[in-house]
Short mmCIF file of C-alpha atoms in Angstrom, two decimals:
data_model
loop_
_atom_site.label_atom_id
_atom_site.label_comp_id
_atom_site.label_asym_id
_atom_site.label_seq_id
_atom_site.Cartn_x
_atom_site.Cartn_y
_atom_site.Cartn_z
CA MET A 27 37.24 -31.96 -57.06
CA ILE A 28 39.40 -31.09 -54.07
CA SER A 29 41.27 -34.18 -51.69
CA TYR A 30 42.59 -34.05 -48.84
CA LYS A 31 43.52 -36.16 -45.68
CA VAL A 32 42.93 -35.87 -42.06
CA ASN A 33 44.78 -38.57 -40.25
CA ASN A 34 45.09 -41.12 -43.59
CA ILE A 35 41.68 -40.68 -44.23
CA GLU A 36 40.78 -39.45 -47.51
CA HIS A 37 37.95 -36.85 -47.49
CA LYS A 38 36.45 -35.12 -51.39
CA VAL A 39 35.18 -32.52 -52.33
CA THR A 40 33.29 -32.50 -55.53
CA PHE A 41 31.71 -29.45 -57.87
CA CYS A 42 28.75 -30.78 -59.67
CA LYS A 43 27.54 -28.62 -62.59
CA SER A 44 24.14 -28.35 -63.30
CA GLY A 45 21.98 -31.60 -64.41
CA ASN A 46 24.92 -33.73 -63.31
CA LEU A 47 24.55 -35.30 -60.00
CA GLY A 48 25.88 -38.30 -60.84
CA PRO A 49 29.26 -38.29 -58.49
CA ILE A 50 26.83 -38.49 -55.44
CA SER A 51 25.42 -42.10 -56.96
CA ASN A 52 28.87 -43.30 -58.15
CA SER A 53 30.36 -42.29 -54.77
CA LEU A 54 28.11 -43.92 -53.04
CA ASP A 55 28.20 -47.04 -54.87
CA LYS A 56 32.21 -47.41 -54.37
CA ILE A 57 31.39 -46.86 -50.38
CA LYS A 58 31.09 -50.16 -48.18
CA SER A 59 27.69 -49.59 -46.66
CA ASP A 60 24.57 -51.43 -45.50
CA LYS A 61 22.48 -49.66 -48.33
CA ASN A 62 20.54 -47.37 -45.74
CA ILE A 63 20.60 -43.58 -46.32
CA LEU A 64 18.96 -41.33 -44.09
CA LEU A 65 18.86 -37.97 -45.79
CA ILE A 66 18.05 -34.85 -43.25
CA TYR A 67 17.35 -31.91 -45.46
CA ASP A 68 16.01 -28.23 -44.84
CA ASP A 69 12.47 -27.51 -45.78
CA LYS A 70 13.42 -24.49 -47.52
CA ILE A 71 15.40 -26.04 -49.95
CA ASN A 72 13.84 -26.03 -53.96
CA PRO A 73 11.53 -28.91 -54.24
CA LYS A 74 12.70 -29.65 -57.83
CA ILE A 75 16.57 -29.95 -56.67
CA LEU A 76 15.07 -32.20 -54.01
CA LYS A 77 13.53 -34.27 -56.32
CA ASN A 78 16.61 -35.04 -58.14
CA ILE A 79 18.59 -35.54 -55.51
CA PHE A 80 16.13 -38.48 -54.17
CA TYR A 81 16.23 -39.82 -57.47
CA GLU A 82 19.87 -39.76 -57.91
CA LEU A 83 20.04 -41.82 -54.27
CA LYS A 84 17.45 -44.27 -55.28
CA LEU A 85 19.87 -45.03 -58.42
CA SER A 86 22.62 -46.55 -55.96
CA GLY A 87 20.21 -49.00 -54.95
CA CYS A 88 20.22 -47.68 -51.58
CA LYS A 89 16.83 -47.44 -49.46
CA ILE A 90 15.77 -43.79 -48.35
CA PHE A 91 14.86 -42.78 -45.63
CA SER A 92 14.05 -39.08 -45.17
CA LEU A 93 13.98 -36.51 -41.95
CA LYS A 94 12.71 -32.81 -42.80
CA SER A 95 13.82 -29.91 -40.61
CA THR A 96 14.31 -25.86 -40.68
CA GLY A 97 17.81 -24.53 -40.70
CA SER A 98 17.01 -21.83 -38.37
CA LYS A 99 20.12 -21.13 -35.76
CA THR A 100 16.62 -21.70 -33.19
CA ASN A 101 16.52 -25.11 -34.31
CA LYS A 102 20.30 -26.02 -33.42
CA ASN A 103 19.93 -27.22 -30.26
CA GLU A 104 19.71 -30.76 -28.31
CA ARG A 105 15.83 -31.19 -29.32
CA PHE A 106 17.16 -31.58 -32.92
CA LEU A 107 20.00 -33.92 -32.63
CA PHE A 108 17.73 -36.47 -30.27
CA ASP A 109 15.44 -36.55 -33.16
CA ILE A 110 17.60 -37.65 -35.74
CA LEU A 111 19.05 -39.85 -32.80
CA ASN A 112 16.01 -41.40 -32.50
CA PHE A 113 15.41 -41.86 -35.85
CA LEU A 114 18.22 -44.07 -36.15
CA ILE A 115 17.31 -46.41 -33.93
CA LYS A 116 13.99 -46.72 -34.43
CA ASN A 117 14.86 -47.94 -38.36
CA LYS A 118 17.65 -50.02 -36.85
CA PHE A 119 20.57 -47.93 -38.83
CA THR A 120 24.04 -49.38 -38.12
CA LYS A 121 27.39 -48.08 -38.21
CA LYS A 122 27.31 -49.20 -42.26
CA SER A 123 24.61 -46.81 -42.73
CA VAL A 124 24.78 -43.32 -44.53
CA VAL A 125 24.12 -40.13 -43.14
CA ILE A 126 23.69 -37.22 -45.45
CA SER A 127 23.03 -33.60 -44.95
CA PHE A 128 21.39 -31.60 -47.06
CA GLY A 129 21.23 -28.28 -45.67
CA GLY A 130 23.10 -25.26 -44.23
CA GLY A 131 25.53 -24.83 -41.19
CA VAL A 132 22.60 -25.21 -38.53
CA ILE A 133 21.61 -28.88 -40.34
CA GLY A 134 24.98 -29.93 -41.31
CA ASP A 135 26.39 -29.29 -37.83
CA VAL A 136 23.77 -31.45 -36.23
CA ALA A 137 23.51 -34.09 -38.58
CA ALA A 138 27.42 -34.36 -38.33
CA LEU A 139 27.25 -34.50 -34.43
CA ALA A 140 24.37 -37.05 -34.50
CA SER A 141 26.43 -39.14 -37.33
CA SER A 142 29.34 -38.81 -35.11
CA LEU A 143 27.44 -39.94 -32.04
CA TYR A 144 25.62 -42.70 -33.19
CA LEU A 145 27.44 -45.87 -32.38
CA ARG A 146 30.16 -44.14 -32.33
CA GLY A 147 30.44 -43.02 -36.00
CA THR A 148 28.10 -43.70 -38.85
CA ILE A 149 28.99 -42.48 -42.67
CA TYR A 150 28.12 -39.03 -43.14
CA PHE A 151 28.04 -37.08 -46.72
CA SER A 152 27.40 -33.52 -47.01
CA ILE A 153 25.22 -31.14 -49.48
CA PRO A 154 25.56 -27.86 -48.57
CA SER A 155 22.81 -25.37 -49.14
CA THR A 156 23.99 -21.62 -47.81
CA MET A 157 26.78 -20.36 -49.28
CA THR A 158 28.06 -20.02 -45.89
CA ALA A 159 27.93 -23.50 -45.38
CA ILE A 160 29.72 -24.20 -48.78
CA VAL A 161 32.77 -22.18 -48.36
CA ASP A 162 32.87 -22.96 -44.57
CA SER A 163 30.91 -25.62 -41.84
CA SER A 164 30.83 -27.86 -44.75
CA ILE A 165 34.56 -29.55 -44.75
CA GLY A 166 36.82 -29.18 -41.43
CA GLY A 167 34.84 -31.84 -39.51
CA LYS A 168 33.34 -29.37 -36.58
CA THR A 169 30.14 -30.47 -35.65
CA GLY A 170 27.86 -29.12 -32.78
CA ILE A 171 24.53 -27.60 -30.94
CA ASN A 172 24.09 -24.44 -29.26
CA TYR A 173 23.26 -25.32 -25.58
CA LYS A 174 22.60 -23.05 -22.15
CA GLY A 175 22.85 -19.97 -24.93
CA ILE A 176 26.34 -20.81 -25.56
CA ILE A 177 26.83 -20.85 -29.30
CA ASN A 178 28.44 -24.47 -30.31
CA SER A 179 28.97 -25.41 -26.45
CA LEU A 180 28.58 -29.07 -27.37
CA GLY A 181 30.55 -30.70 -30.18
CA THR A 182 32.60 -33.24 -32.01
CA TYR A 183 35.10 -33.38 -34.45
CA TYR A 184 33.34 -35.55 -37.55
CA HIS A 185 34.49 -35.22 -41.02
CA PRO A 186 32.35 -35.69 -44.11
CA LYS A 187 33.45 -38.42 -46.47
CA ASN A 188 32.09 -36.66 -49.38
CA VAL A 189 30.99 -33.29 -49.74
CA PHE A 190 29.28 -32.02 -52.73
CA ILE A 191 28.39 -28.64 -54.04
CA LEU A 192 25.64 -28.13 -56.57
CA GLU A 193 25.45 -25.73 -59.12
CA GLU A 194 21.91 -25.44 -58.94
CA ILE A 195 22.14 -24.56 -55.45
CA LEU A 196 24.76 -22.09 -56.23
CA SER A 197 22.24 -20.69 -58.61
CA SER A 198 19.21 -21.04 -56.10
CA VAL A 199 20.45 -19.74 -52.44
CA PRO A 200 18.75 -16.55 -51.61
CA GLU A 201 20.64 -13.70 -52.11
CA ARG A 202 21.00 -12.45 -48.57
CA GLU A 203 22.10 -16.05 -47.43
CA TYR A 204 24.41 -15.82 -51.19
CA ILE A 205 26.14 -12.71 -49.82
CA ALA A 206 26.35 -13.22 -46.05
CA GLY A 207 29.05 -16.55 -47.09
CA ILE A 208 31.07 -14.32 -48.77
CA ALA A 209 32.25 -12.69 -45.59
CA GLU A 210 33.96 -16.24 -44.89
CA ILE A 211 35.81 -16.05 -48.25
CA ILE A 212 37.02 -12.46 -47.42
CA LYS A 213 37.97 -13.75 -44.07
CA CYS A 214 40.48 -16.71 -45.83
CA GLY A 215 41.88 -13.81 -48.06
CA LEU A 216 42.76 -11.43 -45.08
CA ILE A 217 44.53 -14.37 -43.16
CA ASP A 218 46.21 -16.51 -45.85
CA ASP A 219 45.87 -15.93 -50.18
CA LYS A 220 45.64 -12.61 -50.81
CA ARG A 221 44.58 -13.66 -54.31
CA ILE A 222 41.43 -14.31 -53.25
CA LEU A 223 41.04 -10.89 -52.45
CA SER A 224 42.52 -9.78 -55.76
CA PHE A 225 39.99 -12.23 -57.44
CA LEU A 226 37.13 -11.09 -55.59
CA LYS A 227 37.56 -7.28 -56.50
CA LYS A 228 38.85 -8.15 -60.26
CA ASN A 229 35.39 -10.29 -60.83
CA LYS A 230 33.04 -8.56 -58.17
CA ASP A 231 30.13 -8.18 -60.80
CA LYS A 232 30.82 -11.95 -62.07
CA ILE A 233 30.84 -13.45 -58.65
CA ILE A 234 28.07 -10.99 -57.65
CA LEU A 235 25.95 -12.21 -60.83
CA ARG A 236 26.74 -15.79 -59.75
CA ASN A 237 29.01 -16.94 -62.91
CA TYR A 238 29.14 -20.41 -61.97
CA ASN A 239 32.74 -20.44 -63.51
CA PHE A 240 33.77 -17.59 -61.35
CA VAL A 241 31.84 -18.47 -58.05
CA SER A 242 32.39 -22.35 -58.23
CA LYS A 243 36.39 -20.90 -58.72
CA ILE A 244 36.21 -18.82 -55.61
CA CYS A 245 34.69 -21.79 -53.32
CA GLU A 246 37.83 -23.92 -54.31
CA MET A 247 40.31 -21.21 -53.59
CA THR A 248 38.78 -20.60 -50.27
CA LEU A 249 38.29 -24.28 -49.42
CA LYS A 250 41.83 -25.34 -50.53
CA SER A 251 42.95 -21.96 -48.13
CA LYS A 252 40.85 -23.70 -45.08
CA ILE A 253 42.24 -27.07 -45.60
CA LYS A 254 45.67 -25.72 -45.41
CA PHE A 255 45.32 -24.17 -41.59
CA PHE A 256 43.14 -27.74 -40.41
CA SER A 257 44.53 -30.65 -42.32
CA ASP A 258 47.15 -30.91 -39.59
CA ASP A 259 45.64 -29.56 -36.78
CA VAL A 260 42.28 -30.60 -36.69
CA TYR A 261 41.43 -30.46 -32.80
CA GLU A 262 42.60 -26.42 -33.06
CA LYS A 263 45.49 -26.43 -30.75
CA ASN A 264 47.38 -23.98 -33.44
CA SER A 265 46.91 -23.13 -36.81
CA ARG A 266 43.39 -23.61 -37.16
CA LEU A 267 42.70 -21.24 -34.64
CA ALA A 268 43.30 -18.41 -37.53
CA LEU A 269 39.83 -19.98 -38.83
CA ASN A 270 38.44 -17.89 -35.95
CA PHE A 271 39.21 -15.04 -37.11
CA GLY A 272 36.38 -12.37 -36.32
CA HIS A 273 34.51 -15.59 -34.72
CA THR A 274 34.96 -14.07 -31.16
CA PHE A 275 33.25 -10.95 -31.78
CA ALA A 276 30.83 -12.34 -34.51
CA HIS A 277 29.72 -15.11 -31.82
CA ALA A 278 29.32 -12.53 -28.86
CA ILE A 279 27.12 -9.84 -31.53
CA GLU A 280 24.80 -13.12 -32.27
CA MET A 281 24.44 -13.89 -28.60
CA ALA A 282 23.58 -10.55 -27.70
CA ILE A 283 20.83 -9.71 -30.27
CA GLU A 284 19.51 -13.29 -30.06
CA ASN A 285 19.24 -12.98 -26.29
CA LYS A 286 17.92 -9.33 -26.70
CA LEU A 287 15.25 -10.11 -29.67
CA LYS A 288 14.84 -13.71 -28.93
CA LYS A 289 14.82 -14.33 -32.37
CA ASP A 290 17.27 -15.01 -35.45
CA ILE A 291 17.83 -11.62 -36.96
CA ILE A 292 21.66 -11.60 -37.89
CA ARG A 293 23.22 -14.46 -40.42
CA HIS A 294 26.16 -15.76 -39.30
CA GLY A 295 28.29 -14.45 -41.96
CA GLU A 296 27.00 -10.55 -41.46
CA ALA A 297 28.36 -11.36 -38.39
CA VAL A 298 31.70 -12.54 -39.17
CA ALA A 299 31.63 -9.31 -41.39
CA LEU A 300 31.49 -7.03 -38.08
CA GLY A 301 33.25 -9.26 -35.99
CA ILE A 302 37.05 -9.16 -38.48
CA LEU A 303 36.27 -5.44 -38.79
CA CYS A 304 35.90 -5.08 -34.79
CA GLU A 305 39.18 -7.54 -33.99
CA ILE A 306 41.48 -5.55 -36.98
CA TYR A 307 40.31 -2.58 -34.85
CA TYR A 308 40.93 -4.10 -31.41
CA ALA A 309 44.21 -5.74 -32.49
CA ASN A 310 45.79 -2.08 -33.77
CA LYS A 311 43.84 0.43 -31.94
CA LYS A 312 42.87 2.21 -34.71
CA LYS A 313 41.42 1.74 -37.98
CA THR A 314 44.33 1.08 -40.29
CA LYS A 315 44.67 0.35 -44.09
CA LEU A 316 43.81 -3.30 -43.54
CA PHE A 317 41.03 -2.12 -41.71
CA ASP A 318 39.54 0.08 -44.59
CA LEU A 319 40.62 -2.79 -47.29
CA ALA A 320 38.26 -5.06 -45.28
CA LYS A 321 35.44 -2.46 -45.10
CA GLU A 322 35.77 -1.73 -48.91
CA LEU A 323 35.51 -5.73 -49.51
CA PHE A 324 32.35 -5.76 -47.13
CA SER A 325 30.61 -2.77 -48.78
CA ILE A 326 31.65 -4.02 -51.81
CA PHE A 327 29.43 -7.35 -51.37
CA ASN A 328 26.58 -5.56 -49.39
CA LEU A 329 27.41 -6.98 -46.33
CA PRO A 330 27.12 -4.84 -42.73
CA THR A 331 29.86 -2.88 -41.64
CA GLU A 332 28.07 -1.63 -38.54
CA LEU A 333 24.35 -1.96 -36.44
CA LYS A 334 21.82 -0.05 -37.31
CA LEU A 335 19.91 0.12 -33.59
CA LYS A 336 16.91 1.51 -35.43
CA LYS A 337 16.41 -1.43 -37.46
CA LEU A 338 16.92 -4.11 -34.46
CA LYS A 339 15.07 -1.79 -32.37
CA LEU A 340 17.41 -2.33 -29.61
CA ASP A 341 19.08 0.28 -26.79
CA LYS A 342 22.18 0.90 -27.27
CA ILE A 343 24.11 0.87 -24.16
CA LYS A 344 21.84 -2.37 -23.14
CA LEU A 345 23.35 -4.20 -26.58
CA VAL A 346 27.03 -2.90 -25.89
CA ASP A 347 26.87 -4.44 -22.70
CA GLU A 348 25.45 -7.73 -23.82
CA ILE A 349 27.69 -8.00 -26.64
CA TYR A 350 30.70 -7.18 -23.85
CA LYS A 351 29.24 -10.15 -21.60
CA SER A 352 28.95 -12.44 -24.69
CA ILE A 353 32.51 -12.12 -25.19
CA PHE A 354 33.58 -13.70 -22.31
CA LEU A 355 31.39 -16.81 -22.89
CA ASP A 356 33.18 -17.77 -26.41
CA LYS A 357 34.14 -21.19 -26.47
CA LYS A 358 38.01 -20.63 -27.64
CA LYS A 359 38.65 -19.09 -24.06
CA ILE A 360 40.83 -21.91 -22.02
CA GLY A 361 42.20 -19.57 -19.32
CA GLN A 362 41.20 -16.06 -17.59
CA TYR A 363 41.33 -14.15 -20.79
CA PRO A 364 39.15 -14.82 -24.28
CA ARG A 365 41.16 -15.47 -26.89
CA TYR A 366 40.75 -14.03 -30.48
CA ILE A 367 42.91 -13.45 -33.61
CA SER A 368 45.12 -10.27 -33.83
CA LEU A 369 45.31 -9.46 -37.45
CA LYS A 370 48.17 -6.79 -37.80
CA LYS A 371 49.26 -7.88 -41.12
CA GLN A 372 47.42 -9.47 -44.17
CA GLY A 373 48.64 -13.15 -44.31
CA LYS A 374 49.88 -13.16 -40.47
CA PRO A 375 47.25 -13.99 -38.13
CA ILE A 376 48.42 -14.21 -34.85
CA ILE A 377 46.62 -16.17 -31.83
CA ASN A 378 46.09 -13.34 -28.50
CA GLU A 379 44.33 -12.87 -25.83
CA ILE A 380 41.76 -10.34 -24.85
CA LYS A 381 43.32 -8.65 -21.91
CA ASP A 382 41.92 -4.80 -22.28
CA PHE A 383 38.75 -5.11 -21.07
CA ASP A 384 38.38 -1.59 -21.49
CA HIS A 385 39.00 -1.50 -25.06
CA ILE A 386 36.64 -4.04 -25.84
CA ASN A 387 33.60 -1.44 -25.35
CA ASP A 388 35.59 1.05 -27.42
CA THR A 389 35.68 -1.01 -29.95
CA ILE A 390 32.19 -2.04 -30.09
CA LEU A 391 31.24 1.23 -29.87
CA GLU A 392 33.83 2.70 -32.72
CA VAL A 393 33.09 0.12 -35.36
CA LEU A 394 29.35 -1.03 -34.87
CA PHE A 395 28.11 2.38 -34.12
CA ASN A 396 29.79 4.89 -35.73
#
């Protein structure tokens, strides 16, 4: 279990081994709720796991409501948000009611935003169901929806009281989703704890085969790394911004592809892998040893290191132009220039601005299409 404090309030992350969901009902017993629970879950979750969760929630003696949704990025919008809020209003939930998200980053972000807005805050728990959500979005308190074509343009900071990471989920996540989440693990190893990178390289086969002892260990190392960055900087004024390493270019890549194809075709973690390579190259104006290390790790875990235009069926020049324009929509921008995380040495991330506009296109062409 991981325990940490934000604004002197304790939050917990609990790893639940297969067949042991007791920590969930035990946690519900300990909080002062009104015994009403809304479980918002992804329709792709294994029915057997979902059934076990419902059974465990009922053991807490609470009244269980449920709302099924689809965890696609196209669903991270105001319609889904107000579906949740209208459900809470209709069923007369109170500030002492519990909202539990059981899904990936989309469902987690929107459910958490609804929890923060409804009556200015309800009790919120999270059960992440994708690897990216497990090692990244489940903690830190970021909530949000995509609005007017801009990723996470509306949101708040609202931390889950408890996060439960299930062995059944780690073993059942679809292969592509599982691998995509490893990009966020590599990110933390690059900006902070080099032991993460060593552990990944040394135990790559066991991690790929999802040996729970090794996977839970690397997840724990990654979450502890992330906590170091946000626990004293919840609102991203300084150190927490380092966790956005790779994301300025990653979000631009995601937005550009989705704007052109009008569908969810690239996973967030896959875009992060590409974004990390772009930001290392942009910061150093060349391919350095750090660039090669990151590329090697992404290759080991079958993460993308370039964009395949034939597969995307997109025009190269038009896509480069769309990525370029999308960089200037990044939410971290506070002045004339977009901000990004410059990394020239492992463990030494620096918040910087993208001022060399010509070098943006050079980076996109050299990294994504070379």
